[in-house]
Amino acid sequence: MLSWTCPAPLRDQPRVVMGHGGGGALSAELVQHVFAPAFGGEVLAQLGDSAAVTLGGARLAFSTDSYVVRPLFFPGGSIGDLAVNGTVNDLAMSGARAAYLSCGFILEEGVEMPVVARVARAMGDAARAAGVEVVTGDTKVVEAGHGDGIYVNTAGIGLIPAGVDLRPQRVVPGDVVIVSGPIGVHGVAIMSVREGLEFGVEIESDCAALGGLVDAMLAVTPDLHVLRDPTRGGLAASLNEIAAASGTGVVLRERDIPVPPAVANACAILGLDPMYVANEGKLVAFVPREHAEEVLAAMRAHPLGAEARIIGEAVPDHPGTVVARTGLGGTRVVDLPIGEQLPRIC
């Protein structure tokens, strides 16, 4: 029997549960009711993938993330690749090209040194590929049984170009929704190795740094409205967050959402919805209609956007709600997930 842990428990929990780390409604409640009141501040209130701040006359994007993926190595990547690419991508969603990263390792006593070295090498390779430098860090060791081998935290900073203002509040009815490629790949890749499942073909994570793809999009026009990388909670969570923050509705064409056959088959077997499965090398963009076709062409000319598609639009109806038009002509609501279908995937 598979060792599933319920990622979507009932609400109003007196203790932290797995769903609080899933990027869905429980995560939002934790931030809104515990962290945001404690920290305050207008910048934090934006709740973006990264914070846009001004320092010494320069506009900077600043982000941090922690990685607890299990297993440490999987088809298409490792916790080291995730730690670099995830933070680089969070910065890219503000339009910034990452410049410098920090790295914090939390190691469990007893983890094999070659494993630590392999993760470190993967981070170095990913950083060089992304054009970013790891410039500072920290290491802590916890007693055996009080960790899970290796956890990694990365923080990063990058410059936001002049004229770029990416945030969900800029979304308006008529904006076109574009996804950069097939969804659900990373989460299914992790699950397949974690649980020893086979689906006829090996599914590799889509883990990649998206800075170059975002540069290509901004070269068409700096007037993109918002970008998000749909990691925890998948495409559904990102779209719901954008709809809620912008006060617009979102209508998707379900048949246009790219789902690889292997992912669709795996999700059908396991009762999962690809819309809620995490990605690590994809983005979703809300683009003014007048620029949509040109931006789409630029994305398709880039290796990481070759399969980009228009999947829907922002509308004035049902503000804050995402709906999908099915192939049979019906409409279904795509809710914000409570927790996460697959925990510990990043």
Rosetta silent file (secondary structure, phi, psi, omega in degrees, C-alpha in Angstrom):
SEQUENCE: MLSWTCPAPLRDQPRVVMGHGGGGALSAELVQHVFAPAFGGEVLAQLGDSAAVTLGGARLAFSTDSYVVRPLFFPGGSIGDLAVNGTVNDLAMSGARAAYLSCGFILEEGVEMPVVARVARAMGDAARAAGVEVVTGDTKVVEAGHGDGIYVNTAGIGLIPAGVDLRPQRVVPGDVVIVSGPIGVHGVAIMSVREGLEFGVEIESDCAALGGLVDAMLAVTPDLHVLRDPTRGGLAASLNEIAAASGTGVVLRERDIPVPPAVANACAILGLDPMYVANEGKLVAFVPREHAEEVLAAMRAHPLGAEARIIGEAVPDHPGTVVARTGLGGTRVVDLPIGEQLPRIC
SCORE:     score description
SCORE:     0.000 S_00000001
   1 L     0.000  139.081  178.875    0.000    0.000    0.000 S_00000001
   2 L   -69.632  143.271 -177.469    1.247    3.478   -0.829 S_00000001
   3 L   -89.945   67.296 -179.909    2.205    5.605    2.172 S_00000001
   4 L   -74.317  142.385  170.974   -0.059    8.586    1.376 S_00000001
   5 L  -115.511  128.797 -175.243   -0.319   11.453    3.846 S_00000001
   6 L   -62.076  115.167 -179.724   -3.509   13.513    3.609 S_00000001
   7 L   -89.303   -3.927 -174.676   -2.460   16.894    2.169 S_00000001
   8 L  -132.650   70.998 -178.336   -5.947   18.436    2.426 S_00000001
   9 L   -77.289  179.301  176.888   -7.317   18.118    5.957 S_00000001
  10 L   -65.694  157.391 -178.327  -10.301   19.907    7.431 S_00000001
  11 L   -75.807  176.198  177.429  -10.018   23.645    8.055 S_00000001
  12 L    58.416   45.100  178.942   -9.504   25.384   11.441 S_00000001
  13 L   -76.281  135.170  176.661   -6.701   23.051   12.496 S_00000001
  14 L   -77.907  -12.590  179.713   -5.229   23.764   15.960 S_00000001
  15 L  -130.028  160.964  176.175   -1.859   22.403   14.764 S_00000001
  16 L   -67.469  134.667  176.949    0.191   22.653   11.592 S_00000001
  17 L  -125.550  168.888 -176.207   -0.716   19.945    9.062 S_00000001
  18 H   -56.359  -35.774 -178.227    0.789   18.990    5.694 S_00000001
  19 H   -61.407  -22.197  178.727   -1.816   21.035    3.839 S_00000001
  20 H   -67.750  -15.965  178.138   -0.407   24.258    5.311 S_00000001
  21 H  -105.635   13.621 -171.142    2.620   23.828    3.037 S_00000001
  22 L   -92.590   -3.343  179.504    0.686   22.969   -0.102 S_00000001
  23 L    80.317    9.313  179.744    0.245   26.372   -1.725 S_00000001
  24 L  -107.028 -147.727 -175.259   -3.556   26.245   -1.513 S_00000001
  25 H   -63.294  -38.387  179.339   -6.216   27.684    0.755 S_00000001
  26 H   -65.496  -39.998  175.714   -4.593   26.405    3.949 S_00000001
  27 H   -61.484  -43.345  179.898   -1.274   28.005    3.015 S_00000001
  28 H   -61.956  -41.113  179.088   -3.058   31.275    2.264 S_00000001
  29 H   -64.340  -40.318  178.956   -4.803   31.205    5.640 S_00000001
  30 H   -60.641  -44.799  179.620   -1.503   30.585    7.444 S_00000001
  31 H   -67.162  -47.063 -173.973    0.082   33.582    5.726 S_00000001
  32 H   -70.010  -33.324 -173.464   -2.928   35.882    6.082 S_00000001
  33 H  -103.142  -15.936 -179.046   -3.763   35.097    9.699 S_00000001
  34 H  -116.152  -58.247 -171.417   -0.340   34.367   11.239 S_00000001
  35 H   -79.162  -48.185 -177.285    2.575   35.775    9.266 S_00000001
  36 H   -59.264  -45.587  177.792    1.173   38.877    7.558 S_00000001
  37 H   -63.462  -31.902 -178.902   -0.252   40.386   10.813 S_00000001
  38 H   -72.775  -37.583 -174.441    3.039   39.673   12.593 S_00000001
  39 H   -95.742  -37.116 -179.390    5.275   41.231    9.941 S_00000001
  40 L    63.641 -170.932  175.174    3.027   43.862    8.327 S_00000001
  41 L   100.258  140.833 -177.922    4.269   46.109    5.540 S_00000001
  42 H   -70.148  -34.457 -179.031    3.014   47.140    2.122 S_00000001
  43 H   -66.404  -46.935  179.292    5.604   45.123    0.208 S_00000001
  44 H   -60.853  -34.961 -177.103    4.707   41.867    1.952 S_00000001
  45 H   -61.956  -19.454  177.702    1.025   42.535    1.352 S_00000001
  46 L   -68.778  -29.243  175.978    1.599   42.071   -2.405 S_00000001
  47 L    51.522   45.254  177.303    2.282   38.352   -1.731 S_00000001
  48 L   -88.182  177.362  175.412    4.087   37.837   -5.033 S_00000001
  49 L   -63.121  -29.945  173.182    6.584   35.142   -5.976 S_00000001
  50 L  -142.910  162.642  179.740    9.220   37.748   -5.134 S_00000001
  51 E   -96.342  134.204  174.916    9.176   41.186   -3.545 S_00000001
  52 E   -97.008  117.609 -177.027    9.861   44.282   -5.647 S_00000001
  53 E  -130.221  158.712  176.847   11.764   46.841   -3.561 S_00000001
  54 E  -111.723  129.243 -178.664   13.677   50.059   -4.209 S_00000001
  55 E  -143.024  120.398  179.224   17.153   50.456   -2.742 S_00000001
  56 L    59.439   31.272  179.188   19.606   53.223   -3.574 S_00000001
  57 L    86.428   -6.233  179.855   17.555   54.203   -6.606 S_00000001
  58 E  -102.270  143.040  174.498   17.553   50.670   -8.050 S_00000001
  59 E   -92.200  118.977 -177.183   14.464   48.448   -8.344 S_00000001
  60 E  -115.730  147.680  166.982   15.321   45.031   -6.992 S_00000001
  61 E  -104.611  137.658 -176.436   13.459   41.744   -6.825 S_00000001
  62 E  -135.014  131.166 -177.924   14.151   39.705   -3.685 S_00000001
  63 E  -147.344  155.493  174.163   12.959   36.165   -2.994 S_00000001
  64 E  -143.578  150.032  179.844   13.620   33.196   -0.732 S_00000001
  65 E  -155.360  152.024  177.632   12.440   29.601   -0.778 S_00000001
  66 E  -118.715  145.946 -173.107   13.112   26.348    1.044 S_00000001
  67 E  -124.585  124.518 -174.405   13.246   22.920   -0.577 S_00000001
  68 L  -130.211   26.433 -173.501   12.246   19.712    1.168 S_00000001
  69 L   -60.180  144.619  174.594   11.599   17.454   -1.836 S_00000001
  70 L  -134.117  123.062    6.160   11.642   13.701   -1.351 S_00000001
  71 L   -79.592  168.692 -177.887   13.475   11.886   -2.946 S_00000001
  72 L   -69.369  -29.212 -179.043   16.552   14.079   -3.277 S_00000001
  73 E  -124.956  138.992 -176.096   17.205   12.864   -6.847 S_00000001
  74 E  -151.567  164.166 -179.503   14.563   12.229   -9.486 S_00000001
  75 L   -57.738  121.876  177.978   14.296   11.956  -13.287 S_00000001
  76 L    95.531   -1.114 -179.933   15.240   15.322  -14.730 S_00000001
  77 E   170.322 -164.877 -178.312   16.779   16.886  -11.638 S_00000001
  78 E  -157.655  175.141  177.063   17.495   16.956   -7.923 S_00000001
  79 H   -60.046  -28.395  178.568   16.921   19.103   -4.860 S_00000001
  80 H   -67.934  -45.660  176.694   20.003   21.070   -5.957 S_00000001
  81 H   -61.270  -44.626  179.781   18.550   21.983   -9.351 S_00000001
  82 H   -58.459  -43.695 -174.631   15.234   22.883   -7.719 S_00000001
  83 H   -63.137  -36.008  177.804   16.880   25.140   -5.151 S_00000001
  84 H   -79.379  -54.593 -174.578   18.580   27.243   -7.826 S_00000001
  85 H   -64.305  -36.426 -179.465   15.927   27.209  -10.541 S_00000001
  86 H   -62.300  -43.760  179.740   13.048   27.781   -8.144 S_00000001
  87 H   -74.270  -38.869  174.525   14.498   30.995   -6.752 S_00000001
  88 H   -57.487  -41.589 -178.572   15.715   32.185  -10.168 S_00000001
  89 H   -70.296  -37.512  176.318   12.169   31.664  -11.459 S_00000001
  90 H   -59.807  -39.741  176.821   10.570   33.513   -8.558 S_00000001
  91 H   -68.075  -39.571 -179.854   12.746   36.504   -9.422 S_00000001
  92 H   -62.451  -29.601 -179.750   11.950   36.146  -13.113 S_00000001
  93 L   -69.335  -11.761  170.264    8.226   36.407  -12.332 S_00000001
  94 L   -95.522    2.001 -177.392    8.957   40.017  -11.316 S_00000001
  95 L    88.311    1.817 -175.439   10.747   40.553  -14.620 S_00000001
  96 L   -89.970  143.345  169.473   14.150   40.465  -12.922 S_00000001
  97 E   -92.124  118.868 -177.388   17.181   38.546  -14.131 S_00000001
  98 E   -58.001  141.443  179.650   18.668   36.889  -11.047 S_00000001
  99 E  -115.663  -49.058 -175.160   22.179   38.051  -10.152 S_00000001
 100 E  -135.297  144.359  176.870   23.153   36.568   -6.785 S_00000001
 101 E  -124.595  151.268  163.963   21.944   33.712   -4.586 S_00000001
 102 E  -105.873  161.345 -178.319   22.514   32.629   -1.018 S_00000001
 103 E  -141.004  124.391  175.137   22.430   28.963   -0.050 S_00000001
 104 E  -118.042  125.847  177.300   21.585   27.385    3.305 S_00000001
 105 E  -105.252  130.286  167.906   22.015   23.639    3.909 S_00000001
 106 E  -112.635  111.141 -174.302   20.289   21.810    6.773 S_00000001
 107 E  -107.342  139.356  175.121   21.914   18.383    6.948 S_00000001
 108 E   -88.004  134.290  176.882   20.780   15.404    8.986 S_00000001
 109 L   -52.917  129.333  179.071   23.472   13.646   10.969 S_00000001
 110 L   103.135  -14.141  178.400   24.451   10.478    9.115 S_00000001
 111 L   -64.297  140.040 -176.024   23.739   11.599    5.561 S_00000001
 112 L   -68.475  135.459 -178.604   26.459   10.326    3.237 S_00000001
 113 H   -60.915  -38.109  176.347   29.038   12.936    2.270 S_00000001
 114 H   -60.453  -30.261  177.218   28.995   11.924   -1.435 S_00000001
 115 H   -67.207  -43.618  177.852   25.257   12.710   -1.451 S_00000001
 116 H   -61.279  -43.858 -179.481   25.930   16.200   -0.079 S_00000001
 117 H   -64.186  -38.371  179.433   28.656   16.726   -2.665 S_00000001
 118 H   -64.299  -41.172  177.976   26.359   15.561   -5.479 S_00000001
 119 H   -65.001  -43.591 -179.822   23.668   18.051   -4.443 S_00000001
 120 H   -61.614  -41.906  178.635   26.237   20.859   -4.187 S_00000001
 121 H   -63.901  -40.229  178.254   27.575   20.073   -7.672 S_00000001
 122 H   -61.790  -39.349  177.690   24.042   20.087   -9.082 S_00000001
 123 H   -64.520  -43.745  179.915   23.478   23.522   -7.534 S_00000001
 124 H   -62.754  -43.492  179.129   26.716   24.849   -8.987 S_00000001
 125 H   -63.162  -43.452 -179.282   25.908   23.517  -12.452 S_00000001
 126 H   -65.571  -38.445  179.536   22.374   24.945  -12.332 S_00000001
 127 H   -64.276  -44.148  179.440   23.654   28.330  -11.140 S_00000001
 128 H   -64.572  -40.279  179.356   26.162   28.569  -13.978 S_00000001
 129 H   -63.917  -32.927 -178.481   23.529   27.546  -16.517 S_00000001
 130 H   -87.160   -5.128 -179.331   21.186   30.251  -15.200 S_00000001
 131 L    72.191   33.394 -178.120   23.918   32.928  -15.201 S_00000001
 132 L  -125.702  154.267 -177.098   23.701   33.459  -11.447 S_00000001
 133 E  -117.921  131.664  172.590   26.356   33.309   -8.725 S_00000001
 134 E   -83.977  117.183 -169.241   26.049   31.741   -5.273 S_00000001
 135 E  -116.256  -11.155  178.707   27.845   34.275   -3.064 S_00000001
 136 E  -159.549  162.585 -178.140   27.035   33.395    0.554 S_00000001
 137 E  -172.897 -173.023 -177.017   25.538   30.604    2.610 S_00000001
 138 E  -156.450  152.952  176.827   25.194   28.680    5.836 S_00000001
 139 E  -133.762  132.431  173.133   25.275   25.078    7.040 S_00000001
 140 E  -129.096  150.050  176.846   23.489   23.521   10.005 S_00000001
 141 E  -122.884  131.850  176.666   23.402   19.883   11.152 S_00000001
 142 E  -111.535  157.794 -176.725   20.508   18.336   13.083 S_00000001
 143 L   -61.401  152.486  176.618   20.522   15.070   15.021 S_00000001
 144 L   -55.683  134.049 -178.490   19.754   11.808   13.254 S_00000001
 145 L    91.182   -5.250 -179.395   16.002   11.331   13.037 S_00000001
 146 L  -112.279   15.680  177.163   15.283   15.077   13.158 S_00000001
 147 L  -149.922 -161.622 -179.955   15.590   15.782    9.444 S_00000001
 148 L  -141.499   48.969  179.812   15.195   14.064    6.104 S_00000001
 149 L    88.325  -79.477 -177.555   18.726   13.916    4.761 S_00000001
 150 E  -142.953  129.140  165.275   19.066   17.362    3.218 S_00000001
 151 E  -115.474  148.052 -178.667   16.925   20.500    3.193 S_00000001
 152 E  -131.997  137.819  170.701   18.062   23.531    1.194 S_00000001
 153 E  -119.386  136.146  172.193   17.133   27.203    1.362 S_00000001
 154 E  -128.031  143.599  170.589   18.053   29.716   -1.327 S_00000001
 155 E  -126.574  151.966 -176.821   17.464   33.457   -1.468 S_00000001
 156 E  -147.682  157.498  175.355   18.167   35.649   -4.459 S_00000001
 157 E  -132.563  150.952  176.928   18.256   39.214   -5.738 S_00000001
 158 E  -157.834  161.232  179.988   18.041   40.661   -9.221 S_00000001
 159 E   -87.766  136.873  174.768   17.456   43.966  -11.002 S_00000001
 160 L   -94.742  123.758 -178.497   14.021   44.809  -12.436 S_00000001
 161 L   -63.105  153.129  176.421   14.338   46.617  -15.795 S_00000001
 162 L   -59.689  139.784  177.165   12.844   50.078  -16.191 S_00000001
 163 L    86.069   -4.978 -179.982    9.241   50.069  -17.340 S_00000001
 164 L   -95.685  127.136 -179.022    8.490   46.554  -16.067 S_00000001
 165 L  -143.008   87.836 -175.449    5.627   46.287  -13.556 S_00000001
 166 L  -102.969  111.716  177.441    4.434   42.707  -13.114 S_00000001
 167 L  -162.743  149.040 -173.905    1.729   42.200  -10.493 S_00000001
 168 H   -62.400  -25.360 -179.607   -1.750   40.678  -10.464 S_00000001
 169 H   -64.082  -14.806  179.751   -3.445   43.995   -9.716 S_00000001
 170 H   -86.119   -9.585 -179.763   -2.644   45.047  -13.315 S_00000001
 171 L   -66.911  135.949  179.468   -4.779   42.300  -14.850 S_00000001
 172 L  -132.999  155.685  175.596   -7.872   43.650  -16.636 S_00000001
 173 L   -54.057  138.245 -176.653  -10.737   41.996  -18.520 S_00000001
 174 L   102.886  -20.292  176.337   -9.622   41.111  -22.020 S_00000001
 175 L   -59.421  143.320  179.934   -6.127   40.003  -21.017 S_00000001
 176 E   -95.456  137.714  179.449   -5.062   36.769  -22.690 S_00000001
 177 E   -98.914  123.099 -179.790   -3.828   33.837  -20.570 S_00000001
 178 E  -121.690  134.786  172.057   -0.794   32.005  -21.974 S_00000001
 179 E  -111.877  142.180 -169.609    0.915   28.929  -20.502 S_00000001
 180 L   -79.753   -8.340  179.782    4.483   28.204  -21.613 S_00000001
 181 L   169.910 -172.605 -176.150    4.073   24.448  -22.094 S_00000001
 182 L   -59.420  141.151 -175.424    2.662   21.125  -20.859 S_00000001
 183 L  -103.825  162.727  171.930    1.617   21.059  -17.208 S_00000001
 184 L    84.562    0.476 -171.139    1.836   18.518  -14.387 S_00000001
 185 H   -69.458  -46.552 -175.031    5.155   16.981  -15.407 S_00000001
 186 H   -62.671  -49.162 -177.396    7.232   17.694  -12.295 S_00000001
 187 H   -60.268  -41.127  179.715    4.709   16.440   -9.749 S_00000001
 188 H   -69.906  -35.759  177.042    4.102   13.189  -11.614 S_00000001
 189 H   -61.952  -43.761  179.195    7.865   12.642  -12.068 S_00000001
 190 H   -63.427  -47.607 -176.965    8.410   13.001   -8.315 S_00000001
 191 H   -61.839  -39.119 -176.125    5.510   10.721   -7.455 S_00000001
 192 H   -61.996  -40.630  179.568    6.612    8.007   -9.875 S_00000001
 193 H   -81.874  -32.477 -179.904   10.013    7.565   -8.231 S_00000001
 194 H   -63.700  -41.778 -174.889    8.781    8.164   -4.691 S_00000001
 195 L  -103.360    1.671  178.959    6.181    5.420   -4.881 S_00000001
 196 L    67.971   34.487 -178.226    7.917    3.139   -7.403 S_00000001
 197 L   -94.590  148.479  177.173    5.173    3.542   -9.993 S_00000001
 198 L  -125.424  137.315 -177.994    5.590    2.917  -13.712 S_00000001
 199 L  -121.596   22.488  177.670    3.430    4.418  -16.455 S_00000001
 200 L    92.510  -32.124  176.102    5.000    2.823  -19.538 S_00000001
 201 L  -135.734  151.732  177.352    7.380    5.727  -20.183 S_00000001
 202 L   -77.805  129.294  178.613    9.768    7.593  -17.897 S_00000001
 203 L  -101.462  121.104 -178.815    8.423   11.015  -16.963 S_00000001
 204 L  -102.086  142.267  176.388   11.159   13.590  -16.347 S_00000001
 205 L   -57.247  147.868  176.771   10.747   16.765  -14.295 S_00000001
 206 L   -91.560   17.950 -176.657   10.448   20.005  -16.258 S_00000001
 207 L   -52.302  122.954 -178.856   12.802   21.745  -13.796 S_00000001
 208 L  -163.772  155.821  175.536   14.443   24.682  -15.604 S_00000001
 209 L   -88.265  128.473 -170.563   15.434   28.323  -15.123 S_00000001
 210 L   -99.763    7.347 -176.393   12.979   30.614  -16.916 S_00000001
 211 H   -57.467  -43.651 -179.292   14.962   33.855  -16.968 S_00000001
 212 H   -64.941  -37.940  177.475   15.813   33.613  -20.671 S_00000001
 213 H   -65.062  -42.393  178.579   12.200   32.924  -21.631 S_00000001
 214 H   -64.895  -38.983  176.623   10.998   35.938  -19.647 S_00000001
 215 H   -58.365  -42.264  179.938   13.664   38.096  -21.300 S_00000001
 216 H   -64.411  -37.229  178.530   12.333   37.045  -24.714 S_00000001
 217 H   -69.255  -43.140 -179.378    8.793   37.971  -23.698 S_00000001
 218 H   -69.181  -23.859  177.368    9.813   41.355  -22.291 S_00000001
 219 H   -66.983  -25.957  175.646   11.759   42.097  -25.476 S_00000001
 220 H   -73.218  -48.030  177.302    8.400   42.123  -27.275 S_00000001
 221 L  -161.761  136.453  173.592    6.863   44.526  -24.763 S_00000001
 222 L   -75.504   -6.603 -175.077    7.594   45.459  -21.146 S_00000001
 223 L   -89.051   44.680  166.207    3.830   45.844  -20.707 S_00000001
 224 L   -76.435  149.823 -175.027    3.144   42.285  -19.579 S_00000001
 225 L   -92.641  -45.595  177.156    0.663   42.353  -16.711 S_00000001
 226 E  -157.341  146.789  172.826    1.602   39.389  -14.524 S_00000001
 227 E  -126.665  144.907  173.831    3.736   36.236  -14.626 S_00000001
 228 E  -143.740  143.307  169.235    3.590   33.259  -12.265 S_00000001
 229 L  -100.484  115.764 -171.837    5.385   29.924  -12.132 S_00000001
 230 L   -79.119   81.976 -178.922    2.709   27.414  -11.097 S_00000001
 231 L   -87.838 -107.762 -178.479    4.595   25.295   -8.560 S_00000001
 232 L   -60.100  133.222 -177.501    2.737   24.167   -5.406 S_00000001
 233 L    84.790   -8.302  173.934   -0.971   23.908   -6.108 S_00000001
 234 H    67.360 -165.163 -178.565   -0.300   23.835   -9.847 S_00000001
 235 H   -60.846  -36.827 -178.307   -1.856   25.984  -12.538 S_00000001
 236 H   -61.175  -44.163 -178.958   -5.172   26.112  -10.678 S_00000001
 237 H   -64.548  -44.691 -179.458   -3.660   27.744   -7.584 S_00000001
 238 H   -61.374  -44.089 -178.632   -1.763   30.377   -9.588 S_00000001
 239 H   -66.627  -38.924  178.260   -4.827   31.344  -11.623 S_00000001
 240 H   -65.783  -40.003  178.415   -7.031   31.579   -8.537 S_00000001
 241 H   -63.374  -41.659  179.912   -4.510   33.793   -6.754 S_00000001
 242 H   -67.304  -43.176  179.131   -4.324   36.125   -9.759 S_00000001
 243 H   -61.305  -43.404 -178.815   -8.112   36.241  -10.155 S_00000001
 244 H   -66.560  -42.568 -177.598   -8.600   37.058   -6.471 S_00000001
 245 H   -70.960  -31.055 -176.671   -5.909   39.764   -6.398 S_00000001
 246 H   -91.478  -17.184 -176.866   -7.088   41.418   -9.625 S_00000001
 247 L    71.563   22.610  176.140  -10.834   41.193   -8.998 S_00000001
 248 L  -111.825  164.995  169.230  -11.395   39.680  -12.432 S_00000001
 249 E   -94.499  162.641  176.489  -12.773   36.343  -13.527 S_00000001
 250 E  -129.507  130.812  175.916  -10.801   33.870  -15.603 S_00000001
 251 E  -116.064  124.538  178.525  -12.277   31.632  -18.306 S_00000001
 252 E  -108.179  151.799  169.701  -10.188   28.716  -19.586 S_00000001
 253 E  -102.112  104.346 -171.078  -10.699   26.477  -22.590 S_00000001
 254 H   -55.573  -37.874 -177.643  -10.038   23.075  -21.091 S_00000001
 255 H   -67.664  -18.837 -178.303   -9.200   21.442  -24.445 S_00000001
 256 H   -91.466   -8.512 -179.502   -6.429   24.002  -25.005 S_00000001
 257 L   -76.992  118.295 -174.328   -4.593   23.304  -21.717 S_00000001
 258 L   -76.722  116.235  176.713   -1.550   21.192  -22.688 S_00000001
 259 L  -125.727  116.965 -179.814   -1.335   17.970  -20.663 S_00000001
 260 L   -59.773  145.261  179.920    1.122   15.299  -21.895 S_00000001
 261 H   -53.796  -40.657 -179.503   -0.517   11.895  -22.448 S_00000001
 262 H   -63.440  -38.940  177.648    1.729   10.241  -19.857 S_00000001
 263 H   -68.506  -44.058  178.769    0.715   12.812  -17.245 S_00000001
 264 H   -60.245  -42.359 -179.562   -2.957   12.529  -18.167 S_00000001
 265 H   -66.779  -43.061  179.008   -2.812    8.735  -17.910 S_00000001
 266 H   -62.328  -43.686 -179.763   -0.993    8.802  -14.576 S_00000001
 267 H   -65.873  -36.991  178.852   -3.468   11.307  -13.142 S_00000001
 268 H   -64.813  -40.717  179.998   -6.421    9.258  -14.407 S_00000001
 269 H   -65.443  -38.031 -172.485   -5.084    6.120  -12.740 S_00000001
 270 H   -99.244    1.033  178.214   -4.431    7.886   -9.437 S_00000001
 271 L    72.152   31.024  179.410   -7.473   10.150   -9.358 S_00000001
 272 L  -103.967  157.646  176.160   -5.455   13.386   -9.648 S_00000001
 273 L  -108.436  118.655 -178.593   -6.259   16.551  -11.597 S_00000001
 274 H   -55.551  -25.407  179.813   -3.313   17.826  -13.706 S_00000001
 275 H   -62.590  -22.640 -176.266   -4.478   21.400  -13.040 S_00000001
 276 H  -106.745    3.614 -177.946   -3.392   20.982   -9.405 S_00000001
 277 L   -90.295  138.719 -173.059   -0.099   19.155   -9.997 S_00000001
 278 L   -68.903  150.214  174.296    3.122   21.132   -9.485 S_00000001
 279 L  -124.327  154.784  176.919    5.405   22.368  -12.261 S_00000001
 280 L  -131.195    6.153  178.500    9.004   23.581  -11.969 S_00000001
 281 L  -146.120   29.406 -179.956    9.804   24.870  -15.441 S_00000001
 282 L  -128.024  157.727  174.135    6.597   26.468  -16.684 S_00000001
 283 L  -136.554  157.729  172.247    5.008   29.891  -16.386 S_00000001
 284 E  -120.834  136.201 -175.048    1.571   31.386  -16.893 S_00000001
 285 E  -125.865  141.844  169.096    1.242   34.929  -18.251 S_00000001
 286 E  -108.005  116.646 -170.232   -1.577   37.482  -18.466 S_00000001
 287 E  -124.005  136.618  174.256   -0.824   39.595  -21.517 S_00000001
 288 L   -53.022  139.152 -173.790   -2.716   42.558  -23.045 S_00000001
 289 H   -56.053  -35.993 -175.873   -4.672   41.251  -26.026 S_00000001
 290 H   -68.152  -17.927  179.729   -2.930   43.566  -28.490 S_00000001
 291 H  -106.901   -3.187 -167.569    0.443   41.976  -27.656 S_00000001
 292 H   -61.689  -47.652 -175.746   -0.667   38.373  -27.166 S_00000001
 293 H   -66.793  -38.551  179.922    0.155   36.882  -30.578 S_00000001
 294 H   -69.515  -39.756  176.592    3.565   38.531  -30.759 S_00000001
 295 H   -64.188  -42.844  178.553    4.440   37.426  -27.216 S_00000001
 296 H   -59.781  -41.927  179.052    3.263   33.901  -28.010 S_00000001
 297 H   -63.308  -41.044  178.684    5.488   33.820  -31.100 S_00000001
 298 H   -65.080  -38.410  178.036    8.502   34.955  -29.060 S_00000001
 299 H   -64.185  -43.620 -177.822    7.798   32.249  -26.468 S_00000001
 300 H   -69.221  -19.939  176.867    7.558   29.555  -29.122 S_00000001
 301 L   -80.761   -9.103  179.616   10.901   30.663  -30.561 S_00000001
 302 L  -101.083  141.529 -177.985   12.549   29.902  -27.194 S_00000001
 303 H   -55.315  -33.541 -177.541   13.356   26.285  -26.218 S_00000001
 304 H   -86.298   -0.800  178.441   11.451   26.570  -22.932 S_00000001
 305 H  -127.934   17.523 -173.947    8.343   27.980  -24.617 S_00000001
 306 L   -59.903  -27.949 -178.204    8.187   25.894  -27.795 S_00000001
 307 L  -108.898   25.910  179.703    4.822   24.415  -26.776 S_00000001
 308 L   -62.449  147.212 -179.679    3.296   27.621  -25.403 S_00000001
 309 E  -144.585  150.465  167.088   -0.449   28.047  -25.864 S_00000001
 310 E   -81.736  126.848 -175.188   -3.216   30.542  -25.285 S_00000001
 311 E  -119.947   -5.504 -179.307   -5.587   28.834  -22.851 S_00000001
 312 E   172.811 -162.132 -178.530   -8.081   31.535  -21.840 S_00000001
 313 E  -155.161  160.798  172.456   -8.746   35.130  -20.896 S_00000001
 314 E   -84.802  140.086 -175.929   -9.610   37.470  -18.029 S_00000001
 315 E  -133.171  159.483  178.449  -13.273   38.519  -17.963 S_00000001
 316 L   -77.415  -17.667 -177.680  -15.408   40.999  -15.960 S_00000001
 317 L   -76.853  162.993  179.259  -17.840   38.248  -14.911 S_00000001
 318 L    32.490   63.172 -177.669  -17.593   36.153  -11.721 S_00000001
 319 L   -56.921  137.224  178.953  -14.690   38.211  -10.239 S_00000001
 320 L    82.417    3.019 -176.107  -12.166   36.162   -8.288 S_00000001
 321 L  -120.869  139.376  177.147  -13.366   32.882   -9.808 S_00000001
 322 E  -107.059  129.654  177.007  -11.712   30.635  -12.380 S_00000001
 323 E  -128.026  153.453  178.304  -13.912   28.510  -14.636 S_00000001
 324 E  -122.636  132.750  174.093  -13.091   26.060  -17.408 S_00000001
 325 E   -88.346  119.903 -174.545  -15.216   25.373  -20.475 S_00000001
 326 L   -80.445  166.430  178.888  -15.163   21.637  -21.073 S_00000001
 327 L   -65.761  -18.681  179.248  -14.971   19.841  -24.393 S_00000001
 328 L   -90.392    2.308  178.141  -18.623   18.840  -23.986 S_00000001
 329 L    94.074   -0.640  178.018  -19.766   22.447  -23.823 S_00000001
 330 L   -89.008  179.283  179.078  -20.233   22.602  -20.069 S_00000001
 331 E  -133.055  135.694  176.130  -18.521   24.820  -17.524 S_00000001
 332 E  -128.181  148.681  176.619  -16.844   23.839  -14.267 S_00000001
 333 E   -81.879  132.829  175.887  -15.377   25.933  -11.480 S_00000001
 334 L  -101.978   95.675 -174.243  -11.628   25.472  -10.944 S_00000001
 335 L   -75.926  161.526  166.608  -11.315   26.097   -7.206 S_00000001
 336 L   -69.163  129.045  179.779   -8.270   27.010   -5.176 S_00000001
 337 L   -65.336  151.028  176.674   -7.065   23.716   -3.692 S_00000001
 338 L   -69.646  -52.821  178.519   -7.341   23.311    0.081 S_00000001
 339 L  -125.552 -111.321 -177.058   -3.896   21.775    0.449 S_00000001
 340 L  -152.309  134.573  178.952   -1.879   19.836   -2.078 S_00000001
 341 L   -64.730  -37.933 -175.985   -2.508   16.584   -3.937 S_00000001
 342 L  -127.158   99.932 -179.916    1.170   15.616   -3.747 S_00000001
 343 L   -74.152  161.923  174.877    3.121   16.898   -0.721 S_00000001
 344 L    58.769   49.038 -179.954    6.904   17.342   -0.612 S_00000001
 345 L  -108.153   -0.514  175.768    7.391   17.900   -4.339 S_00000001
 346 L  -152.661    0.000    0.000    9.636   20.976   -4.042 S_00000001
